[in-house]
Every structure is written in C-alpha cells, then in structure tokens.
C-alpha cells in the first residue's frame, strides 16, 4: 500500500471516529479520537480446508472492532482490523504474520484458525515480542511450545473438553449413574484424547467399559461400529467425534433403533445449525456435548455480542457459530487490558493477562504460564430442538434431562 | 455371528451402488481404452445436482435421476467432443489420463465455487428409517439405493445387448478395427459411450449423496475405489465391475464388523494385489 493511500485511509478513519465521538458523547473525546488508529492484524483461512471456520473467525474479529469503535475505540483509538487470507496453509500463515508485523507494522496481532496454523504463527509473534491472543488453536502441540506470549482464548484446552461431562455424571447419585460405557473415537488428536480423558475418569469411578473402538478418518459407514455398540448395550455412549462422524454415529444408532441412556459427543453435536439438519431435529433430544458460548449466556458482554452479531450478519442468535464468539472474546481482552492499565502495547498485554481472571463472552478466563486456559467448558444438551447449558450450576439455564429420550424425541 | 451377517447385508447393499458407479468407468475404458479419472468427479457432480434439486424444489433424489442423467449425458458427450476427440496421437490412452484428470480438477473447482467446501448431505424424510428383518436392520435408503442400482445396471445391460447402439459398442470393445471396417462409426460410439458413462455417474451420484456426506474433494476417494473395482473385475467388463464391486464391498464390511474398521480400507487393496498376482488381467478381463 502506498504511503499516500495509507495516509488517506487513516484520515478517513479518523474523520469517521471524530464524527462518531461527536455524535455519541460530545466534544470531550475529540482530542483522544484524533490519535492514530489501533491496527490489529490477523491471518485467517478465507479459502482452503478451514475456509468456513476461518470466515467465522473473521466475522468475530470484525464484529468486535465495530462494537468497540461504536463506543469510542480502545483508549480513544479507533480499532482497524487488518485481515489477510492464509489459504489454510502453514507456510502462508508464517509469511502473513511476518508481513503484518514487519511491513504493515500492526500494533497487535490475533491468531488464525486451527492448531495447525497457530503453532507456526505463534512462533513468529514470539520472535517479535507480540502478544498472541488466539481463539482457535487449543491442541496439545500449541502448549507444548511453552510460549509466554500465547493465550488460548477458550475456557479450557481441547483435550479437557469432555471433563465437564465426567464431572456431571460422577456428581449423580449412585443409583442414577451409568454402570456400563462404550467409547467410539475418531483417530484424531482433537477427538481421541477427549474420549480417553472421560474413559479414564469413568473407569476409576467403577463404570465398566463394554466396548471401545477407534476408527480412521475415512470411515463413512458407521453401521458396523454401531451394530457392535448396540449389541454391547452400554448405559452411556461417549463419542470422541469431530463433525461428519458425529452425524454418522447418530444416524446409524437411529437406524439400529438403539438409544443409550446417556450420550456425549465431543464435537459435531455442538453445532447449532448443522447437527439438527444432518441427523433430524427430533433425534437430537437429550444428546450432550460441551461448549463455551451459547445464546442467552449471562457471561460478560454476551447480550451485546449476540445483538450486534444478528444486526451485522443476520440470522438468529441460535445460529451464531461459537468460533465467532471466541474471536470476539480475544478483542474483549484487549479492551479490558487497556481499561485496566491505561495503555495498550504487547508487553503490557502479555504481563497483564498472566494475572487474574478476565470476563469475556465465554465466561471468566485465566491462563497458566504457557497459555493454557484453566477453566472448564459448560455441559450443553439438546432440549426441545435447542442447545442449552445444563451444568455446572453457575451457567446452567435448564436441568439436565436424563435418561436421554428415545430417538424421535 | 450377528455382526458378521449384519456386515454381509451391508456389504451386498453397498456393493450394488459401487457396481453402478464402476459400470460407467469400465464402459468408457472398454470402448475407448481411456482410463477416465473424471468418473469420481462426475459422480460427485451428480450428487450435487440431485442435492440442489432436492433442496430447491423438494424433488426426491431417486425421482431426480431422469433429469440429472440427461444433463450429465449431454455433459459427457460435450467433454468427449471438447477434450478427448482431439487426441488423435498414438499415445491417446496415456494423454487421456492427463486430460480426464484435468476435467476432474475442473469439476472440483466449479463445485467448490458454486457450493463451497462444506460437506453436504441429502436428508430425505426417510433418511433414518429402517426395517427389522429377523433381528437384522436394513435401512430403507440403502435398500432403495441397492434396488435402484440393480435396475440401472439392468437397463445398461439391456441397452448393450438389445440395441443397435449396444451392438456397436460391444463390437468396438471386442475389436475396434473390425468394427470400423464393418461400418461402426467409432467416434460417434465413443462420444455416446462417454455420455452414457456420465449418465450412470448421475444415477450413482444421486444414490451416493443419499448414503454419504460429500464435498468437492470426495472424488479422490471415489476414483481410487472405482479404479480398484474395475481393475479387480477386469477392465472393460460390466460383469467384472459388478463382481469387483461386490468383492470389495463385502470384504471390507466383513473385516470392519469382525476385525476392526481400521483395517477395512486396506482390505480391498490387499485383495486387489492378490488377484493381480494370480490373474493380471483381472477376474473377468481378457488377456492382452
């Protein structure tokens, strides 16, 4: 971009900010609004394998920028998001962050989508001393890097996603607990560990494993696996799933007419639009998963987020992708650090976020030294065609329904 | 035992669908000695067409087949005229690999632009229904898919054995030189044959879309499966394609249900290797 062009854009942005400030809160803020914009760079996948999720990340970042600018920006500085496409490629993502930092000289950076892209890009951020707030890279490889500048903006690492289900089941009176369990696990670093984590806790608590099967990513047909599940008659079925395999498992079980008393699917079942669409809305009843944001959440700024989302992108609050909420939360953190410290730079963000807990649309977040969040997900369940948080009590909007209703509601 | 029988049922029903997909592949090879790497992409395109008709107009994928088959037949003839017929050199068979792969990539790209990369599935009202027969579950969709595939294959075989066009096709398959001397217009047979292959892909696509979620990239999995089937059965033989499809489908379903689903994808490659060691021309193929 030519200097002229940049100057012109900055001028425009400042003008817009001035106008906004003048409308909203009178002349008092005009001196601050004249400051340089706060430019935040991010590389997201707008094409390639992660395109759909990447677009949801972009939607979240831009929505936050709009929301914060409508309130006068961060410390009076208008937020400008500079978003570039990495085509879902680990090479391109590195180039993108190098350019954002060295050439565009952005003030801050936010993360890309997926652990695959977060790992190399967080190294770039580390090299240049940038804080790395990343909403979508929570796999073990991310934290194994032991980076002090990285913060995973979700309540817990991916592998701990199922803990809340185990917490709930083990909190039930002995008579209501399942006695036997089956585990069907996708061979994937984000799926198998979730189910294995639950299995370890269940077995320690005396819940007997009657069937376990790890299946390859190419599996399209779940009827053979589910036939065996049905034959083993487990009280609880725990699926370490991603998306299509979750739909496949449910469809096969419906066809086999076997409905376990409890059913937890780590991913796929937490997709508000696709899941009922793929398995039939009536078959969702009672299925559990875990999540961090949901409509009508009482978390900090959640109402504002949901309303702004629907206003900007259309649809209803029930169709908002969690990924957008997670990206939005990264922005909220910047806002809060600035409000608390009165300044906004990378060293301040890194030092400040390592202390205390931070309220976001995802609930209160806090991190250990390597950026692993130390909270937990919420247990969510399909009730009357909607995903509602049911455990723990602090976030629950309804009682958990158990046993799970038969297929077809 | 129960799992084994359930696996067998699944294998046979799925095998019918595979056979339909592979019949187009083997037909094109038989007529033109062209390995059509675009057949998988054509199946996926067929799935998208019936998906769109279902979503936009509520047309059942089974009823959509006459429409999509005609469209895809025309597309197949068009592809042949545009990119395959101009290949007149002696290495036409080798060149056709590149050309049909390019067609596959083109179709994949167009699908990606029109329908994005999200996986789609066709969810009819009967998608999750099943019958219980003697303690075994038979899903309605899978049974209907099998029945339709069998009917389509039956039609194809009738066409090849009871019509003038069919006779010309079979003559070309057996001996292109003599067929030409006897007045068979080889290029016309080839164009129509390619169209017919695409039309079977349309029918197979509707069925495939009912059974599995698909996206633009699904054709890579499909083409490796289809090539294995036709090579196993013997290139150019419809009967071979049916036998190959059944062997592959039943063996992987049985392995999945009795040993482990992790081994199922490997099963047919092992079988393929074993057959080729003993009969390099495939089960029903004629020695070169």
XYZ file of C-alpha atoms in Angstrom:
697
model
C 0.000 0.000 0.000
C 1.410 3.407 -0.871
C 2.044 5.915 1.882
C -0.443 8.252 0.263
C -3.094 5.632 0.324
C -2.428 4.791 3.929
C -2.488 8.453 4.885
C -5.766 8.866 3.098
C -7.283 5.847 4.847
C -6.065 6.909 8.241
C -7.569 10.322 7.569
C -10.878 8.782 6.645
C -10.882 6.573 9.718
C -10.027 9.454 11.966
C -12.767 11.512 10.386
C -15.252 8.719 10.964
C -14.103 8.327 14.536
C -14.428 12.070 15.100
C -17.942 12.044 13.736
C -18.850 9.067 15.899
C -17.366 10.572 19.011
C -19.167 13.815 18.324
C -22.483 12.009 17.959
C -22.150 9.740 20.943
C -20.502 11.635 23.728
C -19.884 15.220 22.741
C -16.684 17.111 22.323
C -14.801 15.755 25.338
C -13.389 12.801 23.423
C -12.359 14.525 20.238
C -8.793 15.098 21.322
C -8.303 11.386 22.023
C -10.066 10.236 18.883
C -7.542 12.165 16.858
C -4.867 9.678 17.920
C -3.581 7.100 15.467
C -5.826 4.067 14.957
C -5.034 0.833 16.752
C -4.263 -1.569 13.939
C -4.697 -5.272 14.728
C -3.503 -7.792 12.182
C -4.714 -11.345 11.764
C -4.304 -14.069 9.207
C -7.371 -16.273 8.807
C -8.310 -19.001 6.367
C -10.713 -17.489 3.873
C -10.036 -20.244 1.344
C -8.936 -23.869 1.612
C -9.816 -26.530 4.164
C -10.570 -24.188 7.043
C -12.418 -21.602 4.962
C -15.751 -21.924 6.730
C -14.314 -21.686 10.219
C -11.858 -19.023 9.096
C -14.717 -16.842 7.945
C -16.386 -17.273 11.329
C -13.175 -16.061 12.997
C -13.077 -13.050 10.698
C -16.722 -12.301 11.472
C -15.933 -12.323 15.213
C -12.886 -10.046 14.922
C -14.661 -7.516 12.738
C -17.758 -7.533 14.879
C -15.683 -6.727 17.946
C -13.916 -3.903 16.101
C -17.283 -2.410 15.109
C -18.631 -2.734 18.634
C -15.624 -1.192 20.327
C -15.388 1.610 17.751
C -19.032 2.483 18.347
C -18.037 3.025 21.983
C -15.141 5.286 21.030
C -12.416 2.735 20.369
C -9.674 1.452 22.663
C -8.303 4.324 24.794
C -9.797 6.632 22.216
C -8.035 4.915 19.333
C -10.190 3.543 16.549
C -9.609 -0.166 16.018
C -8.739 -1.219 12.486
C -8.648 -4.926 11.722
C -6.211 -5.904 9.006
C -7.223 -9.399 7.946
C -5.358 -11.426 5.335
C -6.034 -14.874 3.868
C -3.639 -17.753 4.558
C -5.429 -20.289 2.307
C -5.307 -22.731 5.275
C -1.585 -23.175 4.607
C 1.026 -23.347 7.406
C 3.575 -21.702 5.094
C 1.382 -18.833 4.032
C 0.371 -18.126 7.612
C 4.009 -17.552 8.580
C 4.546 -15.181 5.653
C 1.350 -13.355 6.561
C 2.343 -12.693 10.178
C 5.847 -11.646 9.149
C 4.334 -9.135 6.746
C 1.787 -7.902 9.237
C 4.450 -7.318 11.849
C 7.407 -6.107 9.742
C 5.830 -4.459 6.748
C 2.449 -3.266 7.931
C 3.763 -2.658 11.458
C 0.451 -3.517 13.061
C 0.092 -2.697 16.752
C -1.211 -6.098 17.823
C -1.961 -9.477 16.241
C -4.726 -12.015 16.753
C -4.449 -15.717 15.927
C -5.521 -17.763 12.874
C -7.863 -20.774 12.791
C -6.723 -24.273 13.886
C -3.819 -25.558 15.950
C -2.039 -26.448 12.714
C -1.726 -22.765 11.802
C -1.452 -21.430 15.344
C 1.790 -23.271 16.101
C 3.973 -21.716 13.353
C 2.364 -18.295 13.583
C 2.737 -18.062 17.354
C 6.481 -18.594 16.842
C 6.595 -15.557 14.574
C 4.745 -13.495 17.174
C 7.136 -14.707 19.861
C 10.166 -13.691 17.821
C 8.951 -10.102 17.542
C 7.627 -9.874 21.099
C 3.987 -9.727 20.091
C 1.230 -10.978 22.362
C -0.636 -13.821 20.656
C -4.301 -13.930 21.556
C -5.599 -16.880 19.641
C -9.182 -18.145 19.740
C -8.831 -21.357 17.747
C -5.641 -23.300 18.464
C -6.101 -25.410 21.584
C -4.371 -28.686 20.757
C -1.522 -30.116 22.849
C 1.081 -29.051 20.250
C 0.250 -25.399 20.874
C 1.027 -25.563 24.595
C 4.000 -27.879 24.156
C 5.811 -24.853 22.696
C 5.738 -23.262 26.157
C 5.326 -19.748 24.802
C 4.902 -16.977 27.377
C 3.224 -14.646 24.863
C 0.408 -17.027 23.863
C -3.123 -17.023 25.266
C -5.694 -19.563 24.077
C -8.983 -17.692 24.224
C -11.297 -20.533 25.237
C -12.201 -21.834 28.696
C -10.034 -24.982 28.587
C -7.574 -26.862 26.353
C -9.275 -29.024 23.737
C -8.385 -32.329 25.392
C -10.163 -31.233 28.578
C -13.357 -30.517 26.690
C -15.143 -33.613 27.990
C -14.225 -33.149 31.644
C -17.461 -31.365 32.371
C -19.469 -34.398 31.215
C -17.499 -36.669 33.535
C -17.966 -34.108 36.333
C -21.709 -34.175 35.865
C -22.087 -37.957 35.539
C -19.955 -38.553 38.615
C -21.979 -35.966 40.541
C -25.134 -38.047 40.089
C -26.364 -40.267 42.948
C -25.034 -43.826 42.530
C -28.437 -45.210 41.516
C -28.725 -42.802 38.580
C -25.191 -43.252 37.284
C -24.472 -45.402 34.257
C -22.950 -48.798 35.065
C -21.505 -49.554 31.617
C -19.961 -47.415 28.920
C -18.952 -47.624 25.258
C -16.419 -45.340 23.556
C -16.285 -44.642 19.830
C -13.342 -42.453 18.946
C -12.152 -40.790 15.772
C -8.426 -41.303 15.260
C -7.612 -37.608 15.562
C -5.578 -35.551 18.063
C -8.669 -33.473 18.881
C -11.101 -36.335 19.282
C -9.463 -39.432 20.788
C -7.950 -37.665 23.840
C -11.315 -36.147 24.786
C -12.988 -39.554 24.967
C -9.946 -41.170 26.605
C -9.954 -38.495 29.296
C -13.581 -39.340 30.104
C -12.869 -43.087 29.964
C -10.047 -42.806 32.489
C -12.297 -40.945 34.899
C -15.250 -43.283 34.369
C -13.173 -46.416 34.849
C -11.641 -45.008 38.009
C -15.180 -44.452 39.270
C -16.202 -48.042 38.505
C -18.113 -47.507 35.260
C -17.301 -50.623 33.261
C -16.098 -50.305 29.661
C -18.076 -52.748 27.496
C -16.877 -51.582 24.079
C -14.235 -49.289 22.658
C -13.381 -48.624 19.044
C -11.048 -46.132 17.419
C -11.945 -45.553 13.775
C -9.984 -43.928 10.933
C -10.916 -40.558 9.464
C -12.042 -42.182 6.193
C -14.835 -44.101 7.911
C -18.062 -43.233 6.160
C -20.189 -46.065 7.306
C -20.901 -46.299 10.992
C -23.385 -49.134 10.890
C -20.800 -51.833 11.598
C -19.391 -49.975 14.622
C -22.807 -49.013 15.905
C -24.122 -52.557 15.499
C -21.470 -53.595 17.981
C -22.285 -50.710 20.298
C -25.941 -51.739 20.236
C -25.001 -55.359 20.948
C -22.921 -54.284 23.981
C -25.924 -52.303 25.342
C -23.924 -49.631 27.206
C -25.722 -47.189 29.509
C -23.557 -44.362 28.246
C -22.004 -43.790 24.837
C -19.081 -41.382 24.646
C -18.132 -40.335 21.134
C -14.779 -38.654 20.522
C -16.053 -37.000 17.356
C -15.362 -34.086 15.035
C -18.308 -33.414 12.706
C -19.408 -35.787 9.956
C -18.566 -38.788 12.100
C -20.813 -37.451 14.866
C -23.709 -37.203 12.416
C -22.900 -40.672 11.077
C -22.914 -42.202 14.560
C -26.277 -40.721 15.439
C -27.857 -41.690 12.134
C -26.644 -45.279 12.459
C -27.951 -45.560 16.016
C -31.344 -44.247 14.916
C -31.420 -46.790 12.100
C -30.434 -49.540 14.525
C -33.092 -48.327 16.980
C -30.644 -48.315 19.878
C -30.802 -45.315 22.196
C -28.322 -45.235 25.107
C -29.386 -43.634 28.400
C -26.599 -41.064 28.147
C -24.835 -39.863 25.025
C -21.969 -37.399 24.785
C -20.320 -36.336 21.517
C -17.251 -34.136 21.846
C -17.853 -32.165 18.641
C -20.420 -32.069 15.876
C -23.307 -32.213 18.324
C -22.388 -28.700 19.472
C -23.038 -27.281 16.031
C -26.333 -25.370 16.370
C -27.386 -25.471 12.723
C -25.692 -28.443 11.102
C -26.348 -31.069 13.745
C -30.180 -30.956 13.674
C -30.013 -30.503 9.919
C -27.922 -33.629 9.403
C -29.488 -36.015 11.931
C -33.058 -34.709 12.047
C -34.144 -32.229 14.742
C -36.238 -34.800 16.621
C -33.240 -37.107 17.044
C -31.154 -34.518 18.852
C -33.165 -34.696 22.089
C -31.013 -35.400 25.123
C -27.653 -35.592 23.340
C -24.882 -33.827 25.220
C -21.755 -32.003 24.178
C -19.692 -29.190 25.572
C -19.441 -25.562 24.645
C -18.214 -22.176 25.734
C -20.731 -19.745 24.292
C -24.467 -20.167 23.862
C -27.417 -17.866 23.214
C -28.801 -16.229 26.349
C -25.453 -16.749 28.090
C -25.080 -14.481 31.117
C -21.360 -14.021 30.507
C -19.777 -10.585 30.222
C -20.959 -8.711 27.137
C -22.767 -11.718 25.741
C -26.083 -9.951 25.091
C -24.302 -7.120 23.354
C -22.329 -9.591 21.235
C -25.401 -11.576 20.214
C -27.432 -8.497 19.336
C -24.583 -6.953 17.352
C -23.966 -10.234 15.524
C -27.563 -10.586 14.398
C -27.655 -6.934 13.390
C -24.492 -7.160 11.304
C -24.750 -10.666 9.828
C -28.458 -11.557 10.055
C -29.877 -14.907 11.192
C -30.862 -15.545 14.794
C -28.846 -15.889 17.986
C -29.345 -19.670 17.750
C -27.326 -19.839 14.562
C -24.234 -17.989 15.795
C -21.060 -20.033 15.380
C -19.086 -20.430 18.643
C -15.938 -19.666 16.700
C -17.144 -16.096 16.151
C -17.779 -15.689 19.887
C -14.269 -16.967 20.632
C -12.721 -14.496 18.183
C -14.826 -11.712 19.665
C -13.564 -12.618 23.155
C -9.972 -12.030 22.019
C -10.980 -8.452 21.299
C -12.717 -8.068 24.640
C -9.442 -8.978 26.347
C -7.616 -6.152 24.557
C -10.325 -3.761 25.658
C -10.067 -4.919 29.276
C -6.281 -4.778 29.441
C -6.429 -1.219 28.116
C -9.115 -0.232 30.610
C -7.178 -1.716 33.486
C -3.693 -0.449 32.681
C -4.476 2.681 30.689
C -2.108 1.605 27.917
C -2.087 -0.855 25.075
C 1.100 -2.478 23.838
C 2.304 -6.048 23.520
C 4.432 -6.169 26.674
C 1.529 -4.809 28.724
C -0.926 -7.323 27.249
C 1.396 -10.251 27.962
C 2.243 -9.201 31.506
C -1.317 -8.232 32.427
C -3.167 -11.280 31.113
C -0.926 -13.635 33.076
C -2.539 -12.301 36.230
C -6.110 -12.533 37.440
C -9.236 -13.678 35.666
C -10.786 -11.926 32.732
C -14.500 -11.784 31.996
C -15.449 -12.435 28.363
C -18.447 -13.684 26.416
C -17.027 -17.163 27.077
C -17.072 -16.652 30.838
C -14.112 -15.825 33.096
C -10.774 -16.771 31.545
C -7.348 -17.225 33.127
C -4.138 -18.845 31.918
C -1.094 -20.720 33.146
C 2.454 -19.778 32.118
C 2.174 -21.406 28.664
C -1.226 -20.016 27.722
C -3.359 -22.989 28.704
C -6.681 -21.774 29.998
C -7.538 -23.129 33.430
C -11.348 -23.064 33.315
C -13.779 -25.625 32.030
C -16.345 -25.881 29.295
C -20.048 -25.960 30.021
C -22.078 -29.134 29.560
C -24.690 -28.499 26.921
C -27.654 -30.615 25.959
C -30.188 -30.623 23.150
C -33.600 -29.870 24.634
C -36.660 -29.092 22.507
C -34.530 -28.551 19.434
C -32.134 -26.121 21.128
C -28.717 -26.352 22.726
C -28.892 -25.294 26.357
C -26.201 -25.228 29.028
C -27.174 -27.631 31.836
C -24.077 -27.910 34.039
C -22.328 -26.607 36.144
C -24.980 -24.748 38.110
C -23.314 -21.364 37.606
C -24.032 -21.311 33.864
C -26.963 -23.758 33.636
C -30.144 -22.493 32.038
C -32.051 -25.765 32.459
C -31.925 -29.059 34.334
C -30.146 -31.885 32.520
C -32.621 -34.398 31.070
C -31.680 -37.984 31.874
C -32.095 -40.636 30.737
C -31.923 -39.439 27.155
C -35.340 -39.600 25.419
C -35.762 -42.285 22.734
C -34.988 -41.362 19.116
C -37.500 -39.065 17.546
C -37.939 -37.148 20.831
C -22.163 -64.146 14.168
C -24.808 -61.443 14.281
C -22.188 -58.830 13.441
C -20.925 -60.942 10.556
C -24.362 -61.282 8.964
C -25.101 -57.603 9.509
C -21.762 -56.889 7.826
C -22.671 -59.137 4.897
C -26.003 -57.377 4.406
C -24.316 -54.010 4.459
C -21.614 -55.197 2.085
C -24.037 -56.522 -0.523
C -26.259 -53.433 -0.418
C -23.300 -51.069 -0.706
C -21.718 -53.244 -3.370
C -24.670 -52.605 -5.664
C -24.023 -48.881 -5.508
C -20.303 -49.307 -6.135
C -21.144 -51.519 -9.120
C -23.274 -48.794 -10.662
C -20.507 -46.211 -10.238
C -17.893 -48.541 -11.671
C -20.016 -49.610 -14.645
C -19.566 -46.186 -16.272
C -15.850 -46.361 -15.671
C -15.407 -49.777 -17.193
C -17.694 -48.963 -20.143
C -15.613 -45.956 -21.125
C -12.446 -47.978 -20.866
C -13.929 -50.806 -22.891
C -14.931 -48.540 -25.774
C -12.071 -46.092 -25.903
C -9.270 -47.654 -23.853
C -9.438 -44.446 -21.865
C -8.973 -44.534 -18.111
C -11.445 -41.872 -17.104
C -10.069 -40.213 -13.988
C -13.041 -37.843 -14.002
C -15.591 -40.561 -13.243
C -15.396 -39.914 -9.476
C -15.842 -36.178 -10.036
C -18.818 -36.884 -12.297
C -20.414 -38.968 -9.542
C -19.875 -36.136 -7.063
C -21.312 -33.648 -9.554
C -24.338 -35.931 -9.932
C -24.725 -35.902 -6.159
C -24.647 -32.088 -6.103
C -27.200 -31.820 -8.897
C -29.675 -34.014 -7.082
C -28.852 -32.238 -3.808
C -29.764 -28.938 -5.441
C -32.985 -30.293 -6.933
C -33.906 -31.685 -3.517
C -33.117 -28.505 -1.589
C -34.621 -26.062 -4.080
C -37.640 -27.965 -5.350
C -38.071 -30.827 -2.902
C -37.572 -33.384 -5.674
C -36.697 -36.804 -4.283
C -33.175 -37.827 -5.361
C -34.489 -41.058 -6.864
C -37.017 -39.165 -8.980
C -34.378 -36.606 -9.960
C -32.285 -39.221 -11.742
C -34.003 -38.972 -15.165
C -33.313 -35.227 -15.142
C -29.744 -35.362 -13.877
C -28.920 -38.334 -16.119
C -29.954 -36.417 -19.249
C -27.982 -33.338 -18.182
C -24.918 -35.405 -17.364
C -25.233 -37.410 -20.579
C -25.055 -34.150 -22.516
C -22.127 -33.029 -20.389
C -20.338 -36.317 -21.027
C -20.789 -36.051 -24.783
C -19.604 -32.440 -24.576
C -16.485 -33.389 -22.627
C -15.672 -36.061 -25.160
C -16.078 -33.745 -28.120
C -14.145 -30.928 -26.473
C -11.158 -32.650 -24.959
C -10.952 -36.348 -25.802
C -11.747 -36.457 -29.504
C -8.949 -34.035 -30.412
C -6.438 -36.544 -29.010
C -5.542 -38.380 -32.195
C -1.999 -39.294 -31.432
C -0.898 -42.816 -30.831
C -0.383 -42.166 -27.134
C -4.023 -41.212 -26.766
C -4.510 -43.663 -23.883
C -1.715 -42.056 -21.858
C -2.709 -38.495 -22.748
C -6.281 -39.214 -21.768
C -5.117 -39.789 -18.183
C -3.928 -36.206 -18.010
C -6.915 -34.816 -19.828
C -9.513 -36.607 -17.709
C -7.644 -35.678 -14.543
C -7.816 -32.063 -15.678
C -11.554 -32.480 -16.199
C -11.826 -33.874 -12.655
C -9.968 -30.873 -11.229
C -12.120 -28.508 -13.255
C -15.304 -30.103 -11.935
C -13.920 -29.998 -8.394
C -13.111 -26.313 -8.778
C -16.507 -25.422 -10.175
C -18.247 -27.332 -7.374
C -16.095 -25.509 -4.807
C -17.125 -22.148 -6.225
C -20.825 -22.940 -6.566
C -21.430 -24.963 -3.392
C -18.430 -24.082 -1.158
C -16.361 -26.724 0.583
C -18.791 -27.595 3.369
C -19.895 -31.193 3.265
C -23.462 -31.658 2.120
C -25.860 -34.486 2.599
C -29.286 -35.173 1.213
C -31.643 -35.682 4.136
C -34.917 -37.087 2.909
C -37.793 -37.781 5.301
C -36.930 -41.481 5.185
C -33.176 -40.979 5.669
C -33.116 -42.580 9.133
C -35.812 -45.243 8.654
C -35.021 -48.921 8.813
C -36.763 -52.298 8.704
C -36.050 -55.040 11.173
C -35.883 -58.393 9.396
C -35.200 -61.437 11.569
C -33.288 -59.299 14.039
C -31.204 -57.539 11.370
C -31.538 -53.883 10.497
C -31.967 -52.962 6.863
C -32.005 -49.235 6.254
C -34.590 -48.014 3.773
C -32.191 -45.714 1.936
C -29.575 -48.377 1.488
C -32.072 -50.913 0.256
C -33.612 -48.434 -2.173
C -30.125 -47.478 -3.345
C -29.321 -51.104 -3.994
C -32.596 -51.702 -5.841
C -32.109 -48.630 -7.979
C -28.519 -49.529 -8.782
C -29.601 -53.025 -9.782
C -32.332 -51.592 -12.014
C -29.964 -49.094 -13.630
C -27.384 -51.784 -14.261
C -30.105 -53.988 -15.728
C -31.093 -51.199 -18.096
C -27.488 -50.662 -19.086
C -27.007 -54.356 -19.837
C -30.242 -54.419 -21.864
C -29.071 -51.384 -23.793
C -25.762 -53.045 -24.580
C -27.297 -56.355 -25.617
C -30.615 -55.461 -27.216
C -29.997 -52.326 -29.261
C -28.047 -51.437 -32.382
C -26.053 -48.910 -30.415
C -25.253 -51.586 -27.841
C -24.089 -53.936 -30.541
C -21.854 -51.253 -31.973
C -20.421 -50.605 -28.515
C -19.720 -54.268 -27.888
C -18.190 -54.673 -31.334
C -15.909 -51.707 -30.627
C -14.912 -53.176 -27.290
C -14.058 -56.535 -28.870
C -12.226 -55.337 -31.920
C -12.183 -51.661 -32.854
C -10.544 -52.279 -36.242
C -13.076 -54.823 -37.477
C -15.936 -52.781 -36.083
C -14.794 -49.795 -38.117
C -14.404 -51.891 -41.246
C -17.955 -53.118 -40.778
C -19.281 -49.571 -40.702
C -19.435 -48.767 -36.992
C -18.824 -45.046 -36.602
C -16.239 -45.292 -33.866
C -16.138 -41.614 -32.879
C -19.892 -41.489 -32.521
C -19.928 -44.639 -30.436
C -17.148 -43.198 -28.307
C -18.968 -39.901 -27.734
C -22.230 -41.625 -26.875
C -20.363 -44.131 -24.714
C -18.712 -41.340 -22.749
C -22.119 -39.699 -22.363
C -23.545 -42.984 -21.133
C -20.729 -43.268 -18.605
C -21.567 -39.779 -17.335
C -25.265 -40.668 -17.158
C -24.523 -43.680 -14.955
C -22.459 -41.319 -12.809
C -25.552 -39.123 -12.442
C -27.622 -42.054 -11.201
C -24.807 -43.238 -8.955
C -24.344 -39.679 -7.668
C -27.954 -39.409 -6.512
C -27.582 -42.653 -4.611
C -24.150 -41.754 -3.236
C -25.492 -38.420 -1.979
C -28.256 -40.221 -0.107
C -25.837 -42.557 1.625
C -22.850 -40.381 2.468
C -21.965 -36.748 3.122
C -19.919 -35.354 0.235
C -17.935 -32.308 -0.802
C -15.926 -31.278 -3.821
C -12.909 -33.296 -2.669
C -14.849 -36.557 -2.282
C -13.915 -37.605 -5.798
C -10.349 -38.509 -4.792
C -11.614 -41.265 -2.507
C -14.118 -42.347 -5.116
C -11.725 -42.599 -8.023
C -9.274 -44.798 -6.124
C -12.161 -47.052 -5.162
C -13.537 -47.146 -8.718
C -10.164 -47.897 -10.271
C -9.616 -50.728 -7.800
C -13.008 -52.177 -8.657
C -12.569 -52.113 -12.421
C -9.027 -53.406 -12.272
C -10.089 -56.192 -9.945
C -13.023 -57.140 -12.163
C -11.128 -56.757 -15.417
C -11.057 -53.523 -17.402
C -13.913 -53.188 -19.852
C -16.205 -55.832 -18.419
C -19.538 -54.798 -16.866
C -19.886 -58.220 -15.238
C -16.387 -57.777 -13.882
C -17.292 -54.379 -12.440
C -20.253 -55.897 -10.618
C -18.185 -58.790 -9.279
C -15.320 -56.467 -8.302
C -17.676 -54.097 -6.522
C -19.297 -56.907 -4.561
C -15.987 -58.473 -3.557
C -14.557 -55.174 -2.378
C -17.647 -54.023 -0.567
C -18.474 -57.299 1.155
C -14.900 -57.975 2.203
C -14.400 -54.541 3.736
C -17.760 -54.640 5.516
C -16.991 -58.080 6.919
C -13.500 -57.059 8.011
C -14.898 -53.907 9.607
C -17.504 -55.835 11.536
C -15.396 -58.808 12.577
C -11.856 -57.448 12.921
C -11.707 -53.658 13.027
C -12.905 -50.709 10.958
C -9.293 -49.537 10.876
C -8.423 -52.457 8.599
C -11.404 -52.130 6.275
C -9.958 -49.553 3.846
C -6.889 -51.720 3.424
C -8.779 -54.921 2.701
C -9.552 -54.247 -0.907
C -6.047 -53.195 -1.762
C -4.758 -56.462 -0.346
C -7.389 -58.357 -2.361
C -6.544 -56.395 -5.469
C -2.887 -57.226 -5.123
C -3.654 -60.898 -4.576
C -5.908 -61.109 -7.644
C -3.437 -59.264 -9.865
C -0.641 -61.618 -8.847
C -2.683 -64.600 -9.992
C -4.662 -63.048 -12.850
C -3.004 -59.860 -14.112
C -5.931 -59.171 -16.457
C -8.401 -59.079 -13.561
C -11.163 -61.545 -12.784
C -13.173 -61.088 -15.988
C -10.658 -59.365 -18.198
C -9.328 -60.853 -21.405
C -5.554 -61.306 -21.597
C -3.952 -58.570 -23.658
